[in-house]
């Protein structure tokens, strides 16, 4: 089998430093220069971030908890995590994304909530693909990244992310369900000009199997759908 780090990764890196950076910065931002589809995706993604924060905070305070945000994008999750007091290690394969995340974090985290609560600790940002991350974190989160990789590569990515996590791993991916599969096939027949990369869907059973292989089990599951955005959100723990 081809190792993670083959052609897909180079294409993805290039895309997220170029056209993809411009496209996703807009979608994840708050300006009104988005079309209807992009706005719908923005709303769906915001729900994924919100549900992730809920999954995490439901288990207790994040104060001082180490969290690795693998494939952090523009910092949509890293910033609220820092606001909750987590020590965030944020990384992305794209230098452009990391620079943008750092800029937004500086803007949003430079002041405290009020006079009594000091400014949060800034996330530690690095340009790194998730395959070369090391260390140990209480929690590892990887949102909307697996969509760029086929299941054959996702298996190794999931195993690696689990090896970095002491207590929990949260992943989101586009689920391979009949309806979404169909939508995607229709999309491939009429590719839009900005669809520069392939999108891969993952069956929940495949993700679950990849986790089981390394001794992890799924504890919580969620599904986020809007008209154009579909994400399965899972929280896994060592079994
Ligand atoms: N996780 C962020 C969020 O939910 O806001 C960003 C999601 S965006 C759709 C996908 C991100 O994954 C991009 O920023 C991209 O550069 C990053 N990425 C793709 N492949 C990666 C890899 N192998 N290692 C680290 N980051 C990667």
Coordinates of N, CA and C and ligand atoms in Angstrom, one line a residue:
X1 N 0.8 -1.2 0.0 CA 0.0 0.0 0.0 C 0.9 1.2 0.0
X2 N 0.4 2.3 -0.6 CA 1.1 3.5 -0.7 C 1.1 4.2 0.7
X3 N 2.3 4.7 1.1 CA 2.4 5.3 2.4 C 1.7 6.6 2.4
X4 N 1.3 7.0 3.6 CA 0.7 8.4 3.8 C 1.9 9.3 3.4
X5 N 1.7 10.3 2.6 CA 2.8 11.2 2.3 C 3.0 11.1 0.8
X6 N 2.2 10.3 0.1 CA 2.3 10.2 -1.3 C 1.7 11.4 -2.0
X7 N 1.3 11.3 -3.2 CA 0.9 12.4 -4.1 C -0.2 13.2 -3.5
X8 N -1.2 12.6 -2.9 CA -2.4 13.3 -2.3 C -1.9 14.5 -1.4
X9 N -0.9 14.2 -0.6 CA -0.6 15.2 0.4 C 0.1 16.4 -0.3
X10 N 0.9 16.2 -1.3 CA 1.5 17.4 -2.0 C 0.4 18.2 -2.6
X11 N -0.6 17.6 -3.2 CA -1.6 18.3 -3.9 C -2.4 19.1 -2.9
X12 N -2.7 18.5 -1.7 CA -3.5 19.1 -0.7 C -2.7 20.3 -0.1
X13 N -1.4 20.1 0.1 CA -0.6 21.2 0.6 C -0.6 22.4 -0.3
X14 N -0.4 22.1 -1.6 CA -0.4 23.2 -2.6 C -1.7 23.9 -2.6
X15 N -2.8 23.1 -2.6 CA -4.1 23.7 -2.7 C -4.4 24.6 -1.5
X16 N -4.0 24.2 -0.3 CA -4.3 25.0 0.9 C -3.3 26.1 1.1
X17 N -2.3 26.2 0.3 CA -1.5 27.4 0.3 C -1.9 28.4 -0.8
X18 N -2.7 28.0 -1.7 CA -3.1 28.8 -2.8 C -4.6 29.0 -2.9
X19 N -5.3 28.5 -4.0 CA -6.7 28.7 -4.1 C -7.5 28.3 -2.9
X20 N -7.2 27.1 -2.4 CA -7.9 26.6 -1.3 C -7.8 27.5 -0.1
X21 N -6.7 28.1 0.1 CA -6.5 29.1 1.2 C -7.5 30.2 1.1
X22 N -7.6 30.8 -0.1 CA -8.5 31.9 -0.3 C -9.9 31.5 -0.1
X23 N -10.3 30.3 -0.7 CA -11.7 29.8 -0.6 C -12.1 29.5 0.8
X24 N -11.2 28.8 1.6 CA -11.6 28.4 2.9 C -11.5 29.6 3.9
X25 N -10.6 30.5 3.7 CA -10.5 31.6 4.6 C -11.8 32.4 4.5
X26 N -12.4 32.5 3.3 CA -13.7 33.2 3.2 C -14.8 32.4 3.9
X27 N -14.8 31.1 3.6 CA -15.9 30.3 4.2 C -15.8 30.3 5.7
X28 N -14.6 30.2 6.3 CA -14.5 30.2 7.7 C -14.5 31.6 8.4
X29 N -14.5 32.6 7.6 CA -14.5 34.0 8.1 C -15.9 34.5 8.4
X30 N -16.1 35.8 8.5 CA -17.4 36.3 8.8 C -17.9 37.4 7.8
X31 N -17.2 37.5 6.7 CA -17.5 38.6 5.8 C -18.7 38.1 4.9
X32 N -19.3 39.0 4.2 CA -20.5 38.6 3.4 C -20.1 38.3 1.9
X33 N -18.8 38.1 1.6 CA -18.4 37.8 0.2 C -18.5 36.3 0.0
X34 N -19.5 35.7 0.5 CA -19.7 34.2 0.2 C -21.0 34.0 -0.6
X35 N -21.0 33.0 -1.4 CA -22.2 32.7 -2.1 C -23.1 31.8 -1.2
X36 N -24.2 31.4 -1.8 CA -25.2 30.7 -0.9 C -24.6 29.3 -0.5
X37 N -23.9 28.6 -1.3 CA -23.4 27.3 -1.0 C -22.3 27.5 0.1
X38 N -21.4 28.5 -0.1 CA -20.4 28.8 0.9 C -20.9 29.2 2.2
X39 N -22.0 29.9 2.2 CA -22.6 30.4 3.4 C -23.2 29.1 4.2
X40 N -23.8 28.2 3.4 CA -24.3 27.0 4.0 C -23.2 26.2 4.6
X41 N -22.1 26.1 3.9 CA -21.0 25.3 4.5 C -20.4 26.0 5.7
X42 N -20.4 27.3 5.7 CA -19.9 28.1 6.9 C -20.8 27.7 8.1
X43 N -22.1 27.7 7.9 CA -23.0 27.4 9.0 C -22.8 26.0 9.5
X44 N -22.7 25.0 8.6 CA -22.5 23.6 8.9 C -21.2 23.5 9.7
X45 N -20.1 24.0 9.2 CA -18.8 23.9 9.9 C -18.8 24.5 11.3
X46 N -19.5 25.7 11.4 CA -19.6 26.3 12.7 C -20.3 25.4 13.7
X47 N -21.3 24.6 13.2 CA -22.0 23.7 14.1 C -21.0 22.6 14.5
X48 N -20.2 22.1 13.6 CA -19.2 21.1 14.0 C -18.3 21.6 15.1
X49 N -17.8 22.8 14.9 CA -17.0 23.4 16.0 C -17.7 23.5 17.3
X50 N -19.0 24.0 17.2 CA -19.8 24.1 18.4 C -20.0 22.8 19.1
X51 N -20.4 21.8 18.3 CA -20.6 20.4 18.9 C -19.3 19.8 19.5
X52 N -18.2 20.1 18.8 CA -16.9 19.6 19.4 C -16.6 20.3 20.7
X53 N -16.9 21.6 20.8 CA -16.6 22.3 22.1 C -17.6 21.7 23.2
X54 N -18.8 21.3 22.8 CA -19.7 20.8 23.7 C -19.3 19.4 24.2
X55 N -18.9 18.6 23.2 CA -18.3 17.2 23.6 C -17.2 17.3 24.6
X56 N -16.3 18.3 24.3 CA -15.1 18.5 25.2 C -15.5 19.0 26.5
X57 N -16.3 20.0 26.6 CA -16.6 20.7 27.9 C -17.6 19.9 28.7
X58 N -18.4 19.0 28.1 CA -19.3 18.1 28.8 C -18.5 17.2 29.8
X59 N -17.3 16.9 29.5 CA -16.5 16.0 30.3 C -15.8 16.8 31.4
X60 N -15.9 18.1 31.5 CA -15.3 18.8 32.6 C -14.5 20.0 32.0
X61 N -14.0 20.9 32.9 CA -13.3 22.1 32.4 C -12.1 21.8 31.6
X62 N -11.8 22.7 30.6 CA -10.7 22.5 29.8 C -9.4 23.3 30.3
X63 N -9.6 23.9 31.5 CA -8.5 24.7 32.0 C -7.3 23.8 32.2
X64 N -6.2 24.2 31.5 CA -4.9 23.5 31.6 C -4.8 22.2 30.9
X65 N -5.9 21.8 30.2 CA -5.9 20.5 29.4 C -5.1 20.7 28.1
X66 N -4.2 19.8 27.8 CA -3.5 20.0 26.5 C -4.3 19.4 25.4
X67 N -4.5 20.2 24.3 CA -5.2 19.8 23.2 C -4.4 20.0 21.9
X68 N -4.3 19.0 21.1 CA -3.7 19.1 19.8 C -4.7 19.3 18.7
X69 N -4.7 20.4 18.0 CA -5.7 20.6 17.0 C -4.9 20.4 15.6
X70 N -5.1 19.1 15.1 CA -4.4 18.7 14.0 C -5.1 19.1 12.7
X71 N -4.4 19.9 11.9 CA -5.1 20.5 10.7 C -5.9 21.6 11.1
X72 N -5.3 22.6 11.8 CA -6.1 23.7 12.5 C -6.8 24.7 11.5
X73 N -6.4 24.7 10.3 CA -7.0 25.7 9.4 C -6.8 27.1 9.9
X74 N -7.8 27.9 9.8 CA -7.7 29.3 10.3 C -7.9 29.5 11.8
X75 N -7.9 28.4 12.5 CA -8.0 28.5 14.0 C -9.4 28.5 14.5
X76 N -10.4 28.1 13.7 CA -11.8 28.1 14.2 C -12.1 27.3 15.5
X77 N -11.3 26.3 15.7 CA -11.4 25.5 17.0 C -10.4 25.9 18.0
X78 N -9.2 26.2 17.5 CA -8.1 26.5 18.4 C -8.4 27.7 19.3
X79 N -9.0 28.7 18.7 CA -9.3 30.0 19.4 C -10.3 29.7 20.5
X80 N -11.5 29.1 20.2 CA -12.4 28.9 21.4 C -11.8 27.9 22.4
X81 N -11.0 27.0 22.0 CA -10.3 26.1 23.0 C -9.4 26.9 23.9
X82 N -8.7 27.9 23.4 CA -7.8 28.7 24.2 C -8.7 29.6 25.2
X83 N -9.8 30.0 24.7 CA -10.7 30.8 25.5 C -11.2 30.1 26.7
X84 N -11.3 28.7 26.6 CA -11.8 27.9 27.7 C -10.6 27.5 28.6
X85 N -9.4 28.0 28.3 CA -8.3 27.7 29.2 C -7.4 26.5 28.8
X86 N -7.7 25.9 27.6 CA -6.9 24.8 27.2 C -5.5 25.3 26.7
X87 N -4.5 24.4 26.8 CA -3.2 24.7 26.2 C -3.2 24.0 24.8
X88 N -3.3 24.8 23.8 CA -3.5 24.3 22.5 C -2.3 24.3 21.6
X89 N -2.1 23.1 21.0 CA -1.0 22.9 20.1 C -1.7 22.8 18.7
X90 N -1.5 23.9 17.9 CA -2.3 23.9 16.7 C -1.3 23.8 15.5
X91 N -1.6 22.9 14.6 CA -0.7 22.7 13.4 C -1.5 22.5 12.2
X92 N -0.8 22.8 11.1 CA -1.5 22.6 9.8 C -0.4 22.4 8.7
X93 N -0.7 21.6 7.7 CA 0.2 21.4 6.6 C 0.5 22.7 5.8
X94 N -0.5 23.6 5.9 CA -0.4 24.8 5.1 C 0.2 26.0 5.9
X95 N 1.3 26.6 5.4 CA 1.9 27.7 6.1 C 0.9 28.9 6.0
X96 N 0.2 29.0 4.9 CA -0.8 30.2 4.8 C -1.9 30.1 5.9
X97 N -2.4 28.9 6.1 CA -3.4 28.6 7.1 C -2.9 28.9 8.5
X98 N -1.7 28.5 8.8 CA -1.1 28.7 10.1 C -0.9 30.2 10.4
X99 N -0.4 30.9 9.3 CA -0.2 32.4 9.5 C -1.6 33.1 9.8
X100 N -2.6 32.6 9.0 CA -3.9 33.2 9.2 C -4.5 32.9 10.6
X101 N -4.3 31.7 11.1 CA -4.8 31.3 12.4 C -4.1 32.1 13.5
X102 N -2.8 32.3 13.3 CA -2.0 33.0 14.3 C -2.5 34.5 14.3
X103 N -2.8 35.0 13.2 CA -3.2 36.4 13.1 C -4.6 36.6 13.8
X104 N -5.5 35.6 13.5 CA -6.8 35.7 14.1 C -6.7 35.5 15.6
X105 N -5.9 34.6 16.1 CA -5.7 34.3 17.5 C -5.2 35.5 18.2
X106 N -4.2 36.2 17.6 CA -3.7 37.4 18.2 C -4.8 38.5 18.4
X107 N -5.6 38.6 17.3 CA -6.7 39.6 17.4 C -7.7 39.2 18.5
X108 N -8.1 37.9 18.6 CA -9.2 37.5 19.4 C -8.8 37.2 20.9
X109 N -7.5 36.9 21.1 CA -7.1 36.4 22.4 C -6.2 37.4 23.2
X110 N -6.0 38.6 22.6 CA -5.1 39.5 23.2 C -5.6 40.1 24.5
X111 N -7.0 40.1 24.7 CA -7.5 40.7 25.9 C -8.4 39.6 26.6
X112 N -8.5 39.8 27.9 CA -9.3 38.9 28.7 C -10.8 39.2 28.6
X113 N -11.6 38.3 29.1 CA -13.1 38.5 29.0 C -13.5 39.7 29.8
X114 N -12.9 40.0 30.9 CA -13.2 41.2 31.7 C -12.0 41.5 32.6
X115 N -12.1 42.5 33.4 CA -10.9 42.9 34.2 C -10.4 41.7 35.1
X116 N -11.4 40.8 35.5 CA -11.0 39.8 36.4 C -10.3 38.6 35.8
X117 N -10.7 38.3 34.5 CA -10.1 37.2 33.9 C -9.0 37.6 32.9
X118 N -7.8 37.1 33.1 CA -6.7 37.6 32.2 C -6.8 37.0 30.8
X119 N -6.0 37.5 29.9 CA -6.0 37.0 28.5 C -5.6 35.6 28.5
X120 N -6.3 34.8 27.6 CA -5.9 33.3 27.6 C -4.5 33.1 27.0
X121 N -4.0 31.9 27.3 CA -2.7 31.6 26.7 C -2.9 31.3 25.2
X122 N -2.0 31.9 24.4 CA -2.1 31.8 22.9 C -1.8 30.3 22.5
X123 N -2.5 29.8 21.5 CA -2.1 28.5 21.0 C -0.7 28.5 20.5
X124 N 0.0 27.4 20.5 CA 1.3 27.3 20.0 C 1.1 26.8 18.5
X125 N 1.5 27.6 17.6 CA 1.2 27.3 16.2 C 2.4 26.7 15.5
X126 N 2.3 25.7 14.7 CA 3.4 25.2 13.9 C 2.9 24.7 12.5
X127 N 3.8 24.8 11.5 CA 3.5 24.3 10.2 C 4.0 22.9 10.2
X128 N 3.1 21.9 10.1 CA 3.6 20.5 10.2 C 2.4 19.7 9.7
X129 N 2.7 18.7 8.9 CA 1.6 17.8 8.6 C 1.3 16.8 9.8
X130 N 0.1 16.4 9.9 CA -0.2 15.6 11.1 C 0.6 14.4 11.2
X131 N 1.0 13.8 10.1 CA 1.8 12.6 10.2 C 3.1 12.8 10.9
X132 N 3.7 14.0 10.9 CA 5.0 14.2 11.6 C 4.8 14.8 13.0
X133 N 3.6 14.9 13.5 CA 3.4 15.4 14.9 C 3.9 14.3 15.8
X134 N 4.5 14.8 17.0 CA 4.8 13.9 18.0 C 4.4 14.4 19.4
X135 N 4.8 13.8 20.4 CA 4.5 14.2 21.7 C 3.2 13.6 22.2
X136 N 2.7 14.0 23.4 CA 1.5 13.4 24.0 C 0.6 14.6 24.4
X137 N -0.7 14.4 24.1 CA -1.6 15.4 24.5 C -2.8 14.7 25.2
X138 N -3.5 15.4 26.1 CA -4.6 14.8 26.7 C -5.6 14.5 25.6
X139 N -5.9 15.5 24.8 CA -6.9 15.3 23.7 C -6.4 15.7 22.4
X140 N -6.7 14.9 21.4 CA -6.4 15.3 20.0 C -7.6 15.5 19.2
X141 N -7.7 16.5 18.4 CA -8.9 16.8 17.6 C -8.4 17.0 16.2
X142 N -9.2 16.4 15.3 CA -8.9 16.6 13.8 C -10.2 16.8 13.1
X143 N -10.5 18.0 12.8 CA -11.8 18.3 12.1 C -11.7 18.5 10.6
X144 N -12.5 17.8 9.9 CA -12.7 18.1 8.4 C -11.4 18.0 7.7
X145 N -10.5 17.1 8.1 CA -9.2 16.9 7.4 C -9.3 15.6 6.6
X146 N -9.9 14.6 7.1 CA -9.9 13.3 6.5 C -10.6 13.3 5.1
X147 N -11.4 14.3 4.9 CA -12.0 14.4 3.5 C -11.0 14.5 2.4
X148 N -9.8 14.9 2.7 CA -8.8 15.1 1.7 C -8.0 13.8 1.4
X149 N -8.3 12.7 2.1 CA -7.5 11.5 2.0 C -8.4 10.3 1.9
X150 N -8.0 9.3 1.0 CA -8.8 8.1 0.9 C -8.7 7.2 2.1
X151 N -9.6 6.3 2.3 CA -9.6 5.5 3.6 C -8.2 4.8 3.8
X152 N -7.6 4.4 2.7 CA -6.3 3.6 2.8 C -5.3 4.5 3.5
X153 N -5.3 5.8 3.3 CA -4.4 6.7 4.1 C -5.0 7.1 5.4
X154 N -6.3 7.3 5.4 CA -7.0 7.7 6.7 C -6.7 6.7 7.8
X155 N -6.6 5.4 7.5 CA -6.3 4.4 8.5 C -5.0 4.8 9.3
X156 N -3.9 5.1 8.5 CA -2.7 5.4 9.2 C -2.7 6.7 9.9
X157 N -3.5 7.7 9.4 CA -3.6 9.0 10.0 C -4.3 8.8 11.4
X158 N -5.4 8.0 11.4 CA -6.2 7.8 12.6 C -5.3 7.1 13.6
X159 N -4.5 6.1 13.2 CA -3.7 5.4 14.1 C -2.6 6.3 14.7
X160 N -2.1 7.2 13.9 CA -1.1 8.1 14.4 C -1.7 9.1 15.4
X161 N -2.8 9.7 15.0 CA -3.5 10.6 15.9 C -3.8 10.0 17.3
X162 N -4.3 8.7 17.2 CA -4.6 8.0 18.5 C -3.3 7.8 19.3
X163 N -2.2 7.6 18.7 CA -1.0 7.4 19.4 C -0.5 8.7 20.1
X164 N -1.0 9.8 19.7 CA -0.6 11.1 20.3 C -1.5 11.4 21.5
X165 N -2.7 10.8 21.6 CA -3.7 11.1 22.6 C -3.7 10.2 23.8
X166 N -3.8 10.9 24.9 CA -3.8 10.1 26.2 C -5.2 9.7 26.5
X167 N -6.2 10.6 26.4 CA -7.5 10.3 26.8 C -8.6 10.3 25.8
X168 N -8.5 11.2 24.8 CA -9.6 11.1 23.8 C -9.2 11.7 22.4
X169 N -9.9 11.3 21.4 CA -9.6 11.7 20.1 C -10.9 12.0 19.4
X170 N -11.0 13.2 18.9 CA -12.3 13.7 18.3 C -12.0 13.9 16.8
X171 N -12.8 13.2 16.0 CA -12.6 13.3 14.5 C -13.9 13.7 13.8
X172 N -13.8 14.5 12.8 CA -15.0 14.6 11.9 C -14.6 14.3 10.5
X173 N -15.6 13.7 9.8 CA -15.4 13.3 8.4 C -16.7 13.3 7.7
X174 N -16.6 13.3 6.4 CA -17.8 13.3 5.5 C -18.3 11.9 5.4
X175 N -19.5 11.5 5.9 CA -19.9 10.1 6.0 C -20.3 9.6 4.6
X176 N -19.9 8.4 4.4 CA -20.2 7.7 3.2 C -21.6 7.0 3.3
X177 N -22.6 7.8 3.1 CA -23.9 7.2 3.1 C -24.5 7.3 1.7
X178 N -25.5 6.5 1.5 CA -26.1 6.4 0.2 C -26.4 7.8 -0.4
X179 N -27.1 8.6 0.4 CA -27.5 9.9 -0.1 C -26.4 10.8 -0.4
X180 N -25.4 10.9 0.5 CA -24.3 11.8 0.3 C -23.4 11.3 -0.9
X181 N -23.3 10.0 -1.0 CA -22.5 9.3 -2.1 C -23.1 9.8 -3.4
X182 N -24.4 9.8 -3.5 CA -25.1 10.2 -4.7 C -24.8 11.7 -5.0
X183 N -25.0 12.5 -4.0 CA -24.7 13.9 -4.1 C -23.3 14.2 -4.7
X184 N -22.4 13.4 -4.1 CA -21.0 13.6 -4.5 C -20.8 13.2 -6.0
X185 N -21.4 12.1 -6.3 CA -21.3 11.6 -7.7 C -21.9 12.6 -8.7
X186 N -23.0 13.2 -8.3 CA -23.6 14.3 -9.1 C -22.6 15.4 -9.2
X187 N -22.0 15.8 -8.1 CA -21.0 16.9 -8.0 C -19.9 16.6 -9.0
X188 N -19.4 15.3 -9.1 CA -18.3 15.0 -9.9 C -18.7 15.2 -11.4
X189 N -19.9 15.0 -11.7 CA -20.4 15.1 -13.1 C -20.4 16.6 -13.5
X190 N -20.6 17.5 -12.5 CA -20.6 18.9 -12.8 C -19.6 19.6 -11.9
X191 N -18.3 19.4 -12.1 CA -17.4 20.0 -11.1 C -17.3 21.5 -11.2
X192 N -17.4 22.2 -10.1 CA -17.2 23.6 -10.1 C -15.8 24.0 -10.3
X193 N -15.5 25.3 -10.7 CA -14.2 25.7 -11.0 C -13.3 25.7 -9.8
X194 N -13.8 25.9 -8.6 CA -13.0 26.0 -7.5 C -12.8 24.6 -6.8
X195 N -13.4 23.6 -7.3 CA -13.2 22.2 -6.7 C -11.9 21.7 -7.2
X196 N -10.8 22.2 -6.6 CA -9.5 21.8 -7.1 C -9.0 20.4 -6.5
X197 N -9.5 20.0 -5.4 CA -9.1 18.7 -4.8 C -10.2 17.7 -4.8
X198 N -9.9 16.5 -4.7 CA -10.9 15.4 -4.6 C -11.4 15.4 -3.2
X199 N -12.6 15.0 -3.0 CA -13.2 14.8 -1.7 C -13.4 13.4 -1.5
X200 N -13.0 12.8 -0.4 CA -13.2 11.4 -0.1 C -14.2 11.3 1.1
X201 N -15.1 10.3 0.9 CA -16.1 10.1 2.0 C -15.6 8.8 2.7
X202 N -15.9 8.7 4.0 CA -15.5 7.6 4.8 C -16.7 6.9 5.4
X203 N -16.7 5.6 5.3 CA -17.8 4.9 6.0 C -17.5 4.9 7.5
X204 N -18.5 5.1 8.3 CA -18.3 5.2 9.8 C -17.7 3.8 10.2
X205 N -18.1 2.7 9.6 CA -17.6 1.4 10.0 C -16.1 1.3 9.8
X206 N -15.6 1.9 8.7 CA -14.2 1.9 8.4 C -13.4 2.7 9.4
X207 N -13.9 3.9 9.8 CA -13.3 4.7 10.8 C -13.2 3.9 12.1
X208 N -14.4 3.3 12.4 CA -14.4 2.6 13.7 C -13.4 1.4 13.7
X209 N -13.3 0.7 12.6 CA -12.4 -0.4 12.4 C -11.0 0.1 12.6
X210 N -10.6 1.2 12.0 CA -9.3 1.8 12.1 C -9.0 2.1 13.6
X211 N -10.0 2.6 14.3 CA -9.8 2.9 15.7 C -9.6 1.6 16.6
X212 N -10.5 0.6 16.3 CA -10.4 -0.6 17.0 C -9.1 -1.3 16.8
X213 N -8.5 -1.2 15.6 CA -7.2 -1.9 15.3 C -6.1 -1.4 16.3
X214 N -6.2 -0.1 16.8 CA -5.2 0.4 17.7 C -5.8 0.5 19.1
X215 N -6.9 -0.2 19.4 CA -7.3 -0.3 20.8 C -8.2 0.9 21.2
X216 N -8.9 1.5 20.3 CA -9.8 2.6 20.7 C -11.2 2.3 20.4
X217 N -12.1 2.9 21.1 CA -13.6 2.7 20.8 C -14.3 4.0 20.8
X218 N -15.4 4.0 20.0 CA -16.2 5.3 19.9 C -17.1 5.4 21.1
X219 N -17.0 6.6 21.8 CA -17.9 6.8 22.9 C -19.1 7.7 22.6
X220 N -18.9 8.6 21.7 CA -20.0 9.6 21.4 C -20.0 9.7 19.9
X221 N -21.2 9.9 19.3 CA -21.3 10.1 17.9 C -22.3 11.3 17.6
X222 N -22.0 12.0 16.6 CA -22.9 13.1 16.3 C -22.9 13.3 14.8
X223 N -24.0 13.9 14.2 CA -24.1 14.1 12.8 C -24.5 15.5 12.6
X224 N -23.7 16.2 11.7 CA -24.1 17.6 11.4 C -24.4 17.7 10.0
X225 N -25.6 18.2 9.7 CA -25.9 18.3 8.3 C -26.6 19.7 8.0
X226 N -26.2 20.3 6.9 CA -27.0 21.4 6.4 C -27.3 21.0 4.9
X227 N -27.6 21.9 4.1 CA -27.9 21.5 2.7 C -26.7 20.9 2.0
X228 N -25.5 21.6 2.2 CA -24.3 21.2 1.4 C -23.2 20.7 2.3
X229 N -23.4 20.6 3.6 CA -22.3 20.2 4.5 C -22.8 19.0 5.3
X230 N -22.0 18.0 5.3 CA -22.3 16.8 6.1 C -21.1 16.4 6.8
X231 N -21.2 16.2 8.1 CA -20.1 15.7 8.9 C -20.5 14.8 10.0
X232 N -19.8 13.7 10.1 CA -20.0 12.8 11.2 C -18.9 13.2 12.2
X233 N -19.3 13.3 13.5 CA -18.4 13.7 14.5 C -18.3 12.6 15.5
X234 N -17.1 12.1 15.8 CA -17.0 11.0 16.8 C -16.0 11.4 17.8
X235 N -16.3 10.9 19.0 CA -15.3 11.0 20.1 C -14.8 9.6 20.5
X236 N -13.5 9.3 20.4 CA -13.0 8.0 20.7 C -12.2 8.0 21.9
X237 N -12.2 6.9 22.7 CA -11.4 6.8 23.9 C -10.7 5.4 23.9
X238 N -9.6 5.3 24.6 CA -8.9 4.0 24.7 C -9.9 2.9 25.3
X239 N -9.9 1.7 24.7 CA -10.9 0.7 25.2 C -10.2 -0.2 26.2
Ligands
LIG1 N1 -9.7 21.8 11.1 C1 -10.0 23.1 10.5 C2 -11.4 23.5 10.8 O1 -12.3 22.6 11.0 O2 -11.7 24.7 10.9 C3 -9.7 23.2 9.0 C4 -10.5 22.3 8.1 S1 -10.0 22.5 6.4 C5 -11.3 21.8 5.4 C6 -8.7 21.2 6.2 C7 -7.4 21.6 6.7 O3 -6.6 20.5 6.8 C8 -6.6 22.6 5.8 O4 -6.2 23.7 6.6 C9 -5.4 21.8 5.3 O5 -4.3 22.6 5.1 C10 -5.2 20.8 6.5 N2 -4.6 19.6 6.1 C11 -4.8 18.8 5.0 N3 -4.0 17.7 5.1 C12 -3.3 17.8 6.2 C13 -2.2 17.0 6.8 N4 -1.8 15.8 6.2 N5 -1.7 17.4 7.9 C14 -2.1 18.5 8.5 N6 -3.0 19.3 8.0 C15 -3.6 19.0 6.8

